[in-house]
Coordinates of C-alpha atoms in Angstrom, one line a residue:
M9 CA 82.7 107.6 119.3
P10 CA 83.1 104.5 117.2
I11 CA 85.7 104.7 114.4
K12 CA 83.8 104.7 111.1
F13 CA 85.1 103.0 108.0
I14 CA 85.5 106.3 106.1
Y15 CA 87.7 107.7 108.9
I16 CA 89.9 104.6 108.7
L17 CA 90.2 105.0 105.0
L18 CA 91.1 108.7 105.4
L19 CA 93.7 107.7 108.0
I20 CA 95.2 105.2 105.6
F21 CA 95.4 107.9 102.9
A22 CA 97.0 110.3 105.4
S23 CA 99.5 107.7 106.5
M24 CA 100.3 106.8 102.9
S25 CA 100.8 110.4 102.0
V26 CA 103.4 110.9 104.8
A27 CA 105.1 107.6 104.0
V28 CA 105.3 108.4 100.2
A29 CA 106.5 111.9 101.0
D30 CA 109.3 110.5 103.1
V31 CA 110.2 108.1 100.2
F32 CA 110.3 111.2 97.9
L33 CA 112.7 112.9 100.3
K34 CA 115.0 109.9 100.2
K35 CA 114.9 110.0 96.4
A36 CA 115.6 113.7 96.4
S37 CA 118.6 113.2 98.8
T38 CA 120.6 111.9 95.8
F39 CA 121.1 115.5 94.7
T40 CA 124.5 116.9 95.8
D41 CA 123.6 120.5 96.5
L42 CA 120.8 121.9 98.7
A43 CA 119.4 124.2 95.9
T44 CA 118.9 121.4 93.5
F45 CA 117.4 119.2 96.3
L46 CA 114.9 122.0 97.3
K47 CA 113.8 122.5 93.7
S48 CA 113.6 118.9 92.7
P49 CA 110.2 117.4 91.7
W50 CA 110.7 114.8 94.5
M51 CA 110.8 117.6 97.1
I52 CA 107.8 119.4 95.5
G53 CA 105.9 116.1 95.6
A54 CA 106.9 115.5 99.2
I55 CA 105.7 119.0 100.4
S56 CA 102.4 118.5 98.5
L57 CA 101.7 115.2 100.2
Y58 CA 102.6 116.6 103.6
I59 CA 100.0 119.4 103.0
F60 CA 97.4 116.9 101.9
Q61 CA 98.0 114.9 105.0
I62 CA 97.6 117.9 107.3
F63 CA 94.1 118.6 105.7
I64 CA 93.0 115.0 106.3
F65 CA 94.1 115.2 109.9
I66 CA 92.3 118.5 110.4
Y67 CA 89.1 116.9 109.0
L68 CA 89.5 113.8 111.2
F69 CA 90.0 115.9 114.4
F70 CA 87.1 118.2 113.4
T71 CA 84.8 115.2 113.1
G72 CA 85.7 114.2 116.6
M73 CA 88.3 111.4 116.3
K74 CA 90.4 111.0 119.4
L75 CA 94.1 112.0 119.2
I76 CA 95.1 108.7 120.7
D77 CA 93.2 106.7 118.0
V78 CA 94.6 108.8 115.1
G79 CA 98.1 109.0 116.5
I80 CA 98.6 105.3 117.2
M81 CA 97.0 104.1 113.9
Q82 CA 98.9 106.6 111.9
V83 CA 102.2 105.6 113.4
I84 CA 101.6 101.9 112.8
L85 CA 100.3 102.4 109.3
Y86 CA 103.2 104.7 108.5
A87 CA 105.7 102.1 109.8
L88 CA 104.2 99.4 107.6
I89 CA 104.2 101.5 104.5
V90 CA 107.7 102.8 105.0
L91 CA 109.0 99.3 105.8
A92 CA 107.4 97.9 102.5
S93 CA 108.9 100.9 100.6
G94 CA 112.3 100.3 102.0
I95 CA 112.3 96.7 100.9
L96 CA 110.7 97.2 97.5
F97 CA 112.4 100.4 96.4
F98 CA 115.6 100.6 98.3
H99 CA 116.4 96.9 98.8
E100 CA 116.6 97.1 102.5
T101 CA 116.4 93.9 104.6
L102 CA 113.8 92.7 107.0
T103 CA 114.9 91.2 110.3
L104 CA 113.1 88.8 112.6
I105 CA 112.5 91.7 115.1
K106 CA 110.9 93.8 112.4
I107 CA 108.6 90.9 111.4
I108 CA 107.5 90.5 114.9
G109 CA 106.9 94.3 115.1
I110 CA 104.8 94.1 112.0
I111 CA 102.6 91.4 113.4
L112 CA 102.2 93.3 116.7
G113 CA 101.3 96.5 114.8
I114 CA 98.6 94.7 112.8
I115 CA 97.2 93.3 116.0
S116 CA 97.2 96.7 117.7
I117 CA 95.3 98.3 114.8
A118 CA 92.7 95.6 115.1
L119 CA 92.4 96.2 118.9
I120 CA 92.2 100.0 118.5
S121 CA 89.5 99.7 115.9
L122 CA 87.2 97.9 118.3

């Protein structure tokens, strides 16, 4: 089954949801006790985004997308989004190896989409 444009958009939204949820968890980790962490708006936002992502994946699999296509594209998109978030929001650095990985990830998305 060829991958339709709408499926790719949904996969991007799902990947963004997981990546943003992980960023929310990192933000929530600044709380010093577990009870505050679990009740924080960051944690509630993260859980909501994880649930949203699950429903998107259910739909994608229900429509017949292959696990290998969804899995590989989701991991690559997630990595790109988390990498950008780390740089923009947490001032993390980008090494040459990571840049090469980004380029290879983009190439692999293009190849998988054929």
